[in-house]
Coordinates of C-alpha atoms in Angstrom, one line a residue:
Chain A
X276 CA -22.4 -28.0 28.1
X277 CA -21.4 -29.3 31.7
X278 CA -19.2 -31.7 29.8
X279 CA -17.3 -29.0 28.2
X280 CA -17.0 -26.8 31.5
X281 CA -15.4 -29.8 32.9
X282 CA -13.0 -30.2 30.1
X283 CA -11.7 -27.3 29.7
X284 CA -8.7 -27.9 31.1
X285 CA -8.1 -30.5 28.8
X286 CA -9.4 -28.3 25.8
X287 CA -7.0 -25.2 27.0
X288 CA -3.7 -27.5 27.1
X289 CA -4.7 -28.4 23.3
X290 CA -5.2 -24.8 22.9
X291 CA -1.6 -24.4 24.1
X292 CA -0.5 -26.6 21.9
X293 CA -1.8 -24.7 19.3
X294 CA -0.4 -21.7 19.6
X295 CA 3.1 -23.0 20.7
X296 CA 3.3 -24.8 16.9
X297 CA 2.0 -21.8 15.4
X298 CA 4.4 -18.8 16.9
X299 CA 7.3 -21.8 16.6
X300 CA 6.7 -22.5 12.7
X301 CA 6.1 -18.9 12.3
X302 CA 9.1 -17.7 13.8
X303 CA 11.1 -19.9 11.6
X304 CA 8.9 -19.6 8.6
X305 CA 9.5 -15.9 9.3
X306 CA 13.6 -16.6 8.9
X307 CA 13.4 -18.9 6.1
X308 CA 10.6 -16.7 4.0
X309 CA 13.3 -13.3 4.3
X310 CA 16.0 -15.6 3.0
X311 CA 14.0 -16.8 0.5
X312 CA 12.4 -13.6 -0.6
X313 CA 15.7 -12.2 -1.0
X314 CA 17.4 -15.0 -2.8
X315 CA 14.6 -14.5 -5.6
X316 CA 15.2 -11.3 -5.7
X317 CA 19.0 -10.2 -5.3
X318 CA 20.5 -13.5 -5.8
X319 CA 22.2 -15.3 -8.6
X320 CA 20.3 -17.6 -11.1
X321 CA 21.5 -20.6 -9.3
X322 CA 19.9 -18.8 -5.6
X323 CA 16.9 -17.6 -7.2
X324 CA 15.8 -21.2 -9.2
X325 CA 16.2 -22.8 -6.0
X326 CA 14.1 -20.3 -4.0
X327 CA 11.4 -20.6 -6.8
X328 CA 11.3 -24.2 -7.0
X329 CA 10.7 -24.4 -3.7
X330 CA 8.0 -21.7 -3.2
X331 CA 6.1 -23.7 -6.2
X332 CA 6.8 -26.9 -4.4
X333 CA 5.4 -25.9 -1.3
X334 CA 2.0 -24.2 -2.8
X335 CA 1.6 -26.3 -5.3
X336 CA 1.0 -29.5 -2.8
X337 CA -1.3 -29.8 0.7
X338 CA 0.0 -29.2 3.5
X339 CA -1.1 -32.8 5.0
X340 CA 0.7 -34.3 2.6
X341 CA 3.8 -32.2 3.5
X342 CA 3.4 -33.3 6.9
X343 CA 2.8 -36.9 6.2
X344 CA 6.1 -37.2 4.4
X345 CA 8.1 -35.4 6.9
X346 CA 6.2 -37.5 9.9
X347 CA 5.7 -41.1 8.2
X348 CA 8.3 -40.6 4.9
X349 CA 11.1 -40.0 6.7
X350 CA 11.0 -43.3 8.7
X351 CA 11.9 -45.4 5.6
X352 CA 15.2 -43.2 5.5
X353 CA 15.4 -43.7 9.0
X354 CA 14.9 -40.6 10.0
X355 CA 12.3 -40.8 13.2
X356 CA 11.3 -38.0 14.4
X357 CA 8.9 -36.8 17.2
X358 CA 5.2 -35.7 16.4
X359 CA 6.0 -32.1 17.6
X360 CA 9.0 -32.1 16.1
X361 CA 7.5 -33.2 12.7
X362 CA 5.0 -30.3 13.4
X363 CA 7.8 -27.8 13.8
X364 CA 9.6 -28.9 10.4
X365 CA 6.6 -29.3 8.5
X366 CA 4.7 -26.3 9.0
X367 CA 8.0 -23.9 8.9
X368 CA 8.7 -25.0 5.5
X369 CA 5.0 -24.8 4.4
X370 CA 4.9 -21.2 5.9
X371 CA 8.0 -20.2 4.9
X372 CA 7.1 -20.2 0.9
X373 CA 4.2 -18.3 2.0
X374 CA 6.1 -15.8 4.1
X375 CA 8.4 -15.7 0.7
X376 CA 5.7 -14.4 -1.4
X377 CA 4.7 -12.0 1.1
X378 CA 8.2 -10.6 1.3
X379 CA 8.9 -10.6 -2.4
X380 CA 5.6 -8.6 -3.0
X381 CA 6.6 -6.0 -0.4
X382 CA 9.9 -5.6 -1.7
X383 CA 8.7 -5.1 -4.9
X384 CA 5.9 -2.4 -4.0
X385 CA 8.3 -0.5 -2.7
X386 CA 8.9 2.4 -6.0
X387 CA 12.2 2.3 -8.2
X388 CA 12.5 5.8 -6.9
X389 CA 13.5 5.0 -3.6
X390 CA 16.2 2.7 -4.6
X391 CA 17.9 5.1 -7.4
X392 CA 17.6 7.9 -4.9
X393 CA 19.5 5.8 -2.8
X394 CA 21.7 5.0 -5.4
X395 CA 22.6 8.4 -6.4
X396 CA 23.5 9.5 -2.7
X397 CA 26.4 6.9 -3.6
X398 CA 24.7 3.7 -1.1
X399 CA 25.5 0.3 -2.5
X400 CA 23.0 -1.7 -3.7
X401 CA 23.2 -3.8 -0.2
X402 CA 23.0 -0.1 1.8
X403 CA 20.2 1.0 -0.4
X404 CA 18.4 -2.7 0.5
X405 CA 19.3 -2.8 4.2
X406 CA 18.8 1.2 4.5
X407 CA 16.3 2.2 2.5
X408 CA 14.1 -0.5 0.8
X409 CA 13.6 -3.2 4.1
X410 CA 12.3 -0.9 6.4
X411 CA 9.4 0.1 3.8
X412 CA 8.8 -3.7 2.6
X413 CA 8.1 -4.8 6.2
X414 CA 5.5 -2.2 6.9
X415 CA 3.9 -3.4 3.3
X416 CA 4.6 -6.6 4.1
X417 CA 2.0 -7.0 7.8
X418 CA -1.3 -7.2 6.2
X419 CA -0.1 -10.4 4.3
X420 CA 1.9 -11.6 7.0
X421 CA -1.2 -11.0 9.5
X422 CA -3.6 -13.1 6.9
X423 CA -0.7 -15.8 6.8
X424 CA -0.3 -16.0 10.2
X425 CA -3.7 -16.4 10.9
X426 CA -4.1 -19.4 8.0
X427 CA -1.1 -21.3 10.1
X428 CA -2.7 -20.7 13.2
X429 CA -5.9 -22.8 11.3
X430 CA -3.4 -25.2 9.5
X431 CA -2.3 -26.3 12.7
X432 CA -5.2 -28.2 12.9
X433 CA -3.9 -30.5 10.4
X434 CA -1.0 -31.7 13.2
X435 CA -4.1 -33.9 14.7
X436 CA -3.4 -36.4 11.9
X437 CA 0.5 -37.1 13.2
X438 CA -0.9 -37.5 17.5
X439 CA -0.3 -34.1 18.3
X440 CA -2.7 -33.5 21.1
X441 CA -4.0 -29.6 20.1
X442 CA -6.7 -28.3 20.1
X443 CA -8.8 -30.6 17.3
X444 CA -7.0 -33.6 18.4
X445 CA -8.2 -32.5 22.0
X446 CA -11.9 -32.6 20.5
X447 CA -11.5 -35.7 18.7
X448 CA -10.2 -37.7 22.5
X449 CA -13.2 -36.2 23.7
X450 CA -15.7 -37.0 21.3
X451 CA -14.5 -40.3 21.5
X452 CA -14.5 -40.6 25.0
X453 CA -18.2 -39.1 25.3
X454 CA -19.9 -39.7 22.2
X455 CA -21.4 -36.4 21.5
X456 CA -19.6 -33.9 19.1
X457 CA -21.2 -30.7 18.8
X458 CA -20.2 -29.2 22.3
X459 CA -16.9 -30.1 21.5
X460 CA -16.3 -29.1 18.1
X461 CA -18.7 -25.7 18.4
X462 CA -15.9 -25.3 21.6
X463 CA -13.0 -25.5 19.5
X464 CA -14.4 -23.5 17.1
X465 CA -15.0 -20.7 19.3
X466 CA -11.3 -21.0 20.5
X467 CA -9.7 -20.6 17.3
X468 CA -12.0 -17.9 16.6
X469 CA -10.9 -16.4 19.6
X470 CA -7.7 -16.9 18.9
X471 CA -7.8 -15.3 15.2
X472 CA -9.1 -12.4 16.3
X473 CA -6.6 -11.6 19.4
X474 CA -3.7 -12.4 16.5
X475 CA -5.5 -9.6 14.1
X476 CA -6.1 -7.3 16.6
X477 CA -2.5 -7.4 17.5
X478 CA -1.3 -7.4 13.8
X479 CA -3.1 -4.2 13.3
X480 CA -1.9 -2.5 16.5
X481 CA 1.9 -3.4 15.0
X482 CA 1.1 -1.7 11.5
X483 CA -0.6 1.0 13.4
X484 CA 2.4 1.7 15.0
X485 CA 5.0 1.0 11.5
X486 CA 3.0 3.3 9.8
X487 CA 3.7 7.2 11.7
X488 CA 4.5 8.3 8.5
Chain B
X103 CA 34.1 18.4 -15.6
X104 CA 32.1 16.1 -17.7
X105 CA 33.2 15.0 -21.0
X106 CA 31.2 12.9 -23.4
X107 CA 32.4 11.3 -26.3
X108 CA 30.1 9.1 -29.1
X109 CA 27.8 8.3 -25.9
X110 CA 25.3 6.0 -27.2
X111 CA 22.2 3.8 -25.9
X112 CA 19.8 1.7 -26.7
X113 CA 16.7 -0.4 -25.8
X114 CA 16.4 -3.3 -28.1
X115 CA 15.7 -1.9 -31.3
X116 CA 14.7 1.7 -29.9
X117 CA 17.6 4.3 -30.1
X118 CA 17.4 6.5 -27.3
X119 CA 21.0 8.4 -27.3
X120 CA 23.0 8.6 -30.6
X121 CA 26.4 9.1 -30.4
X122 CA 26.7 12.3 -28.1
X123 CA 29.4 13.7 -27.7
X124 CA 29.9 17.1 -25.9
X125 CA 32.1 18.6 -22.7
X126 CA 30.9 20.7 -19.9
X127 CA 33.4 22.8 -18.0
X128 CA 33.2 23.4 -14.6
X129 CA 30.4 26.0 -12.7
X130 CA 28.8 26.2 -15.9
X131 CA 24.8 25.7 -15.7
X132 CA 23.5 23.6 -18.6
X133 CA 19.8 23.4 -19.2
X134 CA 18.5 20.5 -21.1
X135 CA 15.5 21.1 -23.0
X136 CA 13.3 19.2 -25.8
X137 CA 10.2 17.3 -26.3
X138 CA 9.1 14.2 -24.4
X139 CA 10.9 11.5 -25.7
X140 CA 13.8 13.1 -26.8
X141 CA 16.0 10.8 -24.3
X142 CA 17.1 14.5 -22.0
X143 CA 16.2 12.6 -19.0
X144 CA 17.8 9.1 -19.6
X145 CA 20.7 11.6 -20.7
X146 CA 21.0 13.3 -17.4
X147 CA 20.8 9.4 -15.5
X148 CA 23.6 7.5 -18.1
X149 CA 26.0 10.4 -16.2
X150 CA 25.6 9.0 -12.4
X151 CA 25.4 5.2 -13.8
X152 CA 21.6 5.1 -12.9
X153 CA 21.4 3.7 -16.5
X154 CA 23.7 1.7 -18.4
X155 CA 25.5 3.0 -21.5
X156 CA 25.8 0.9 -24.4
X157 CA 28.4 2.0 -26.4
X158 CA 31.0 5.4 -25.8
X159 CA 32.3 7.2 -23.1
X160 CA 31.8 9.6 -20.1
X161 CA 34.1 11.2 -17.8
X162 CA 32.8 13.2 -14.5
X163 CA 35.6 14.8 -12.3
X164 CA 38.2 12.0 -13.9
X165 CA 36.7 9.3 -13.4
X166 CA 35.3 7.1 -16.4
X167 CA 32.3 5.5 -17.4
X168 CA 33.6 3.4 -20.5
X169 CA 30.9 0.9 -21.9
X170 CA 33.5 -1.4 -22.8
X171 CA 35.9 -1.5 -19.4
X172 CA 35.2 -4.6 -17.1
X173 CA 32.1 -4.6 -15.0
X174 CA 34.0 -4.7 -11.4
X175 CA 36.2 -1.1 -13.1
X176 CA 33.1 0.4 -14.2
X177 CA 31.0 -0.2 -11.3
X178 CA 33.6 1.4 -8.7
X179 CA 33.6 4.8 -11.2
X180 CA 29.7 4.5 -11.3
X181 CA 30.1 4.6 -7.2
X182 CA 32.7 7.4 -7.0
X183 CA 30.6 9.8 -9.6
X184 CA 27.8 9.1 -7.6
X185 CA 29.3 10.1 -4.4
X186 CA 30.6 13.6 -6.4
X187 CA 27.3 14.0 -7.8
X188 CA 24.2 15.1 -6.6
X189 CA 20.7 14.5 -7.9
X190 CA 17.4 15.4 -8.2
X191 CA 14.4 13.9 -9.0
X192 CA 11.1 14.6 -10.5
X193 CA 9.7 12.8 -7.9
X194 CA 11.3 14.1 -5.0
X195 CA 11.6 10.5 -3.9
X196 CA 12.6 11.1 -0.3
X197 CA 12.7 8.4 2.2
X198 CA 9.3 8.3 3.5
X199 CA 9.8 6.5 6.3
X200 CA 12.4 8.9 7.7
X201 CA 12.4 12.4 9.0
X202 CA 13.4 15.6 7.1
X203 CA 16.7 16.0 8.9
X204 CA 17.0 11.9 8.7
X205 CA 16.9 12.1 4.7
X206 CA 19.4 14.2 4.6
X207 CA 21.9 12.7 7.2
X208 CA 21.5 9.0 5.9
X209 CA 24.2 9.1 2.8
X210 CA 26.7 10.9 5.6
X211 CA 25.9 8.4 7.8
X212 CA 25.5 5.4 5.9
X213 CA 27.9 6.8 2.9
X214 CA 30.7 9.0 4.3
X215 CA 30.1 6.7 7.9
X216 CA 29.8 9.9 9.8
X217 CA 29.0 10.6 13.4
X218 CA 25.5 10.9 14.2
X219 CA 26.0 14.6 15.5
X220 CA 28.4 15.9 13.0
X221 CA 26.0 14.7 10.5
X222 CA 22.9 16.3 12.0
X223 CA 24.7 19.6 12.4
X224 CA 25.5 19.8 8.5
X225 CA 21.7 18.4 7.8
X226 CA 20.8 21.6 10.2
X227 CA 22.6 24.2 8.1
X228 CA 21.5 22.5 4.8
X229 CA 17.6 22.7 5.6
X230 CA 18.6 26.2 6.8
X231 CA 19.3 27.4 3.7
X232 CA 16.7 25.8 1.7
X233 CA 14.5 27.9 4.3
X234 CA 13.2 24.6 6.2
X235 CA 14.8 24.8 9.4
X236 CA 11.3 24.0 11.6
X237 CA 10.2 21.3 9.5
X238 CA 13.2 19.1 10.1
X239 CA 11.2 16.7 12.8
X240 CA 8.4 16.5 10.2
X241 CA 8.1 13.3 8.0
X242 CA 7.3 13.8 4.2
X243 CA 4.1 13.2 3.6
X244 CA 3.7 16.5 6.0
X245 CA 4.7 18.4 3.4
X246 CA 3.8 20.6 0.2
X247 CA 5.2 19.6 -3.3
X248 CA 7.8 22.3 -3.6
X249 CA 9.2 22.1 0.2
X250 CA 9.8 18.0 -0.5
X251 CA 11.6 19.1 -3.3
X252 CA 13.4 20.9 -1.4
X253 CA 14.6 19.1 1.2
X254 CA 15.9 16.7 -1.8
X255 CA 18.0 19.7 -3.1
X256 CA 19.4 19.1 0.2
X257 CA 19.7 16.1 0.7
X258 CA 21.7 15.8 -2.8
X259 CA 24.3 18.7 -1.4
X260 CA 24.8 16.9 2.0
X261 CA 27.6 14.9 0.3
X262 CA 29.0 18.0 -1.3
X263 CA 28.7 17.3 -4.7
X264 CA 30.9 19.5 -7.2
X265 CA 27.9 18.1 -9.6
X266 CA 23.8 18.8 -9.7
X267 CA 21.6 16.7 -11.8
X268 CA 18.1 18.2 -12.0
X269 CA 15.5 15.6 -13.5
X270 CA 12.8 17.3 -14.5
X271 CA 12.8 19.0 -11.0
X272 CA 9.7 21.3 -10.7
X273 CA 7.3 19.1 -13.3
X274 CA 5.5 17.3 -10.5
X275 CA 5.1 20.2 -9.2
X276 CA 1.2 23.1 -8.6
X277 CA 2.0 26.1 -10.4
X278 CA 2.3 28.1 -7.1
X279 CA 5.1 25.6 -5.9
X280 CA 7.8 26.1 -8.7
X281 CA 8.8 29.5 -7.8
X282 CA 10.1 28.3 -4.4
X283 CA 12.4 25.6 -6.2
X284 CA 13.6 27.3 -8.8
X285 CA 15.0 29.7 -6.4
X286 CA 17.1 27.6 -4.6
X287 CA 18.5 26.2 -7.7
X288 CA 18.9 29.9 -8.8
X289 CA 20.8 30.6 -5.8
X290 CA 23.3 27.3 -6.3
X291 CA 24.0 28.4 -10.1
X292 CA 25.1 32.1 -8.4
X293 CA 27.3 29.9 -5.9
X294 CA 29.0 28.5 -8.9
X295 CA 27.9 25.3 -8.4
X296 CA 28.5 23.0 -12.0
X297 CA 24.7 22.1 -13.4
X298 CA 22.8 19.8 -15.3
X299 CA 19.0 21.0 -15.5
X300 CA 16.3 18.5 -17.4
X301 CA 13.2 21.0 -17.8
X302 CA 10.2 22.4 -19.2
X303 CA 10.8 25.9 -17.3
X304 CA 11.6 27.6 -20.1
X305 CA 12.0 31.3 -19.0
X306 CA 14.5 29.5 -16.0
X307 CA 16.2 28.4 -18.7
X308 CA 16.7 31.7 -20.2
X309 CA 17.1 33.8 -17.3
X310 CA 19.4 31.3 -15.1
X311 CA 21.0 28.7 -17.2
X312 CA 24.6 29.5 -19.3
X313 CA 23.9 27.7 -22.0
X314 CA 20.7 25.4 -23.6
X315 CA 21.0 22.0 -25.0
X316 CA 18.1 21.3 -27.0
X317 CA 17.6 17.2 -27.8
X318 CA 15.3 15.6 -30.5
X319 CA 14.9 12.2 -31.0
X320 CA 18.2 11.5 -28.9
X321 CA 20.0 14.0 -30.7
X322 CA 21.7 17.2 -29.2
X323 CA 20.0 19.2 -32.3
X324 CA 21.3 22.9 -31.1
X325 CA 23.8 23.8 -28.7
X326 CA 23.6 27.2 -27.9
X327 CA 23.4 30.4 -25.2
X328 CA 20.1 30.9 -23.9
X329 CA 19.5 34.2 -25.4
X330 CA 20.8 33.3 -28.6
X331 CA 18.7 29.9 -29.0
X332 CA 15.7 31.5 -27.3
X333 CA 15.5 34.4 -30.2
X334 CA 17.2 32.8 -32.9
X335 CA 16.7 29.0 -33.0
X336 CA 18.6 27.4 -36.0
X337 CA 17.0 24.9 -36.9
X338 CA 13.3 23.8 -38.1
X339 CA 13.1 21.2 -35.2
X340 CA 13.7 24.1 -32.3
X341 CA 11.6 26.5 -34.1
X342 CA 8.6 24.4 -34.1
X343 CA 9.1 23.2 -30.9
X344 CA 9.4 26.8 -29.2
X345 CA 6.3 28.0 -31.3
X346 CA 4.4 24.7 -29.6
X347 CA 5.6 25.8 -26.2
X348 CA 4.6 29.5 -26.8
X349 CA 1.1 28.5 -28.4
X350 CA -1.0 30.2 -25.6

């Protein structure tokens, strides 16, 4: 236990880590998942095979492998690119597909009625979307979005593998360095707990607040 | 104010409107009346474009819905009957995530791209005279069947329609809630105001509307003043269908 009081330091820096790669790849994921959703939805065939090849790329492989192609793969095109960096890339496109699904699902649970009312006050289509349907989707949308943020705040756990010193990589130096592993893992594991539940608690405050009606 | 000529639809094999063709002059108040099924509803939404036509023609205030005219010509008609017609759904389908008095500003706002004040002032006098002037803070869900509906009624006349559809408009609603609807639309058919009314209200459709269309299997099967079709339907179809209604 003493060893772990005296590491802490070390262990909150990979903590920091953590986070930054998660709320970094989420805020992207967040951008590319909108444009995606949408795309499937309102867009032409040519927008909408592209989205869905993508979303079915993305879920249908593991993310370490996603991340070992964008961090090793890319260096026989010559493409180098830092560890963080890879991180960034990686995880935005694997969250994004997810963030997609989540969007596309609260688009869609949003009833037909809303958008023909919409319709018949004489909105575009684009008014009726921007006006009308959006506002509702994103409240629908939060419980998703909460559970998917959480998974990428777990996921980035993966980074370890590419020499990203976060929070698991921070175990692993210091397992090596001691030889003992359970005050350091059980450590970690507390701190992404911790973590977890401060990003839920959060997450229900926001939809707390979307949902006054 | 509307014409229809050989108006016709269909869903794959299923026929739903068969060549209708009638014309409704202006101010009159047209109740549409029939069994489930009898395509009165997607009748009512072919006139505001909410659902395609496949073959035929209407004309609202002038402007055309022709099945066969280019998509980009049909599509700017759809938008400027829309914005001269009013509708109302069974549903009420108000904005939930908005306010009374937003529902009904948002098509002058987003719509006619009016200020936020002079918007507001005409949402006012609208809720005012559907009798819901201290619930325009509340959201939606805070309120009853019948005064949703109502706030719809007037949301549909912020954009001063010269058109009402009414889908079905009191069928969602408890027994003790119809009253209240029925007479606002009452008082809009004294105005003058030019109606469409899908419904199962059958003594409002004796008492208020000017004439009754009664469908069947997408067929306008009589055409008729209410009096007249209510104590003398012509044919078997109407007969049996107002001895079903009258049962108990």
């Amino acid at each position: 236990m003493d060893l772990v009081i005296e590491n802490i330091p070390f262990l909150l820096k990979g903590a920091y880590y953590t986070l930054l790669i998660t709320v970094v790849s989420m805020f992207f994921g967040l951008i590319i998942g909108l444009l995606a959703a949408i795309a499937r939805i309102k867009g032409n065939r040519f927008l909408r095979n592209i989205a869905r090849v993508y979303v079915s790329i993305i879920r249908g492989t593991p993310p370490l492998v996603q991340l070992v192609i964008v961090y090793y793969g890319l260096v026989d095109y010559g493409i180098e690119l830092g560890p963080l960096t890879a991180a960034y890339i990686a995880l935005s496109i694997n969250i994004g597909a997810y963030v997609s699904e989540a969007f596309r699902g609260a688009i869609q649970s949003v009833p037909k009625g809303q958008t023909e009312a919409a319709l018949a006050t004489g909105m575009t289509e684009k008014q009726a979307l921007r006006r009308i349907i959006i506002p509702q989707a994103i409240r629908y949308a939060i419980p998703p979005l909460g559970n998917t943020f959480v998974g990428m705040l777990k996921e980035t756990s993966l980074v370890s593998v590419i020499a990203v010193t976060e929070l698991m990589r921070s175990a692993q130096l210091l397992v090596a360095q001691y030889y003992v592993y359970m005050p350091f893992y059980l450590s970690i594991g507390i701190m992404y707990w911790v973590m977890s539940t401060i990003f839920t608690f959060i997450l229900n405050k926001i939809e707390k607040r979307l949902s006054v009606y | 104010m509307i014409e229809i000529e050989q108006l016709y639809k269909n869903y794959g094999s299923h026929e739903v409107l068969k060549n209708l063709t009638l014309s409704i002059p202006a101010h009159q108040v047209v109740a549409v009346i029939g069994p489930s099924g009898s395509g009165k509803s997607t009748f009512l939404r072919c006139i505001n474009g909410l659902e395609k036509i496949t073959a035929g023609k209407i004309t609202v205030n002038g402007h055309e819905i022709d099945a066969k005219a280019p998509k980009k010509v049909l599509q700017k008609a759809v938008y400027a009957i829309r914005q001269e017609t009013g509708m109302v759904f069974q549903q009420f389908n108000l904005y939930p995530h908005k306010t009374v008095v937003a529902n009904v500003m948002e098509a002058l706002l987003v719509v006619k791209k009016m200020q936020k004040d002079q918007a507001h002032q005409i949402a006012s006098n609208l809720l005012k005279r559907v009798g819901l002037s201290e619930k325009e803070d509340s959201y939606p869900s805070q309120l009853s069947g019948g005064q949703q509906q109502r706030v719809a009624i007037a949301r549909a006349l912020a954009m001063e329609p010269q058109l009402m559809l009414f889908d079905e408009p009191t069928s969602a609603l408890d027994p003790e809630l119809v009253g209240e609807v029925l007479k606002v639309m009452k008082s809009l058919a004294e105005e003058g105001m030019t109606m469409m009314i899908v419904t199962h209200e059958m003594n409002f459709a004796e008492n208020v509307a000017d004439r009754v269309l009664f469908m069947a299997d997408g067929v306008i099967v009589e055409d008729a003043e209410p009096k007249a079709f209510f104590e003398h339907p012509q044919t078997a179809r109407a007969q049996q269908f107002l001895q079903q209604v009258n049962e108990f």
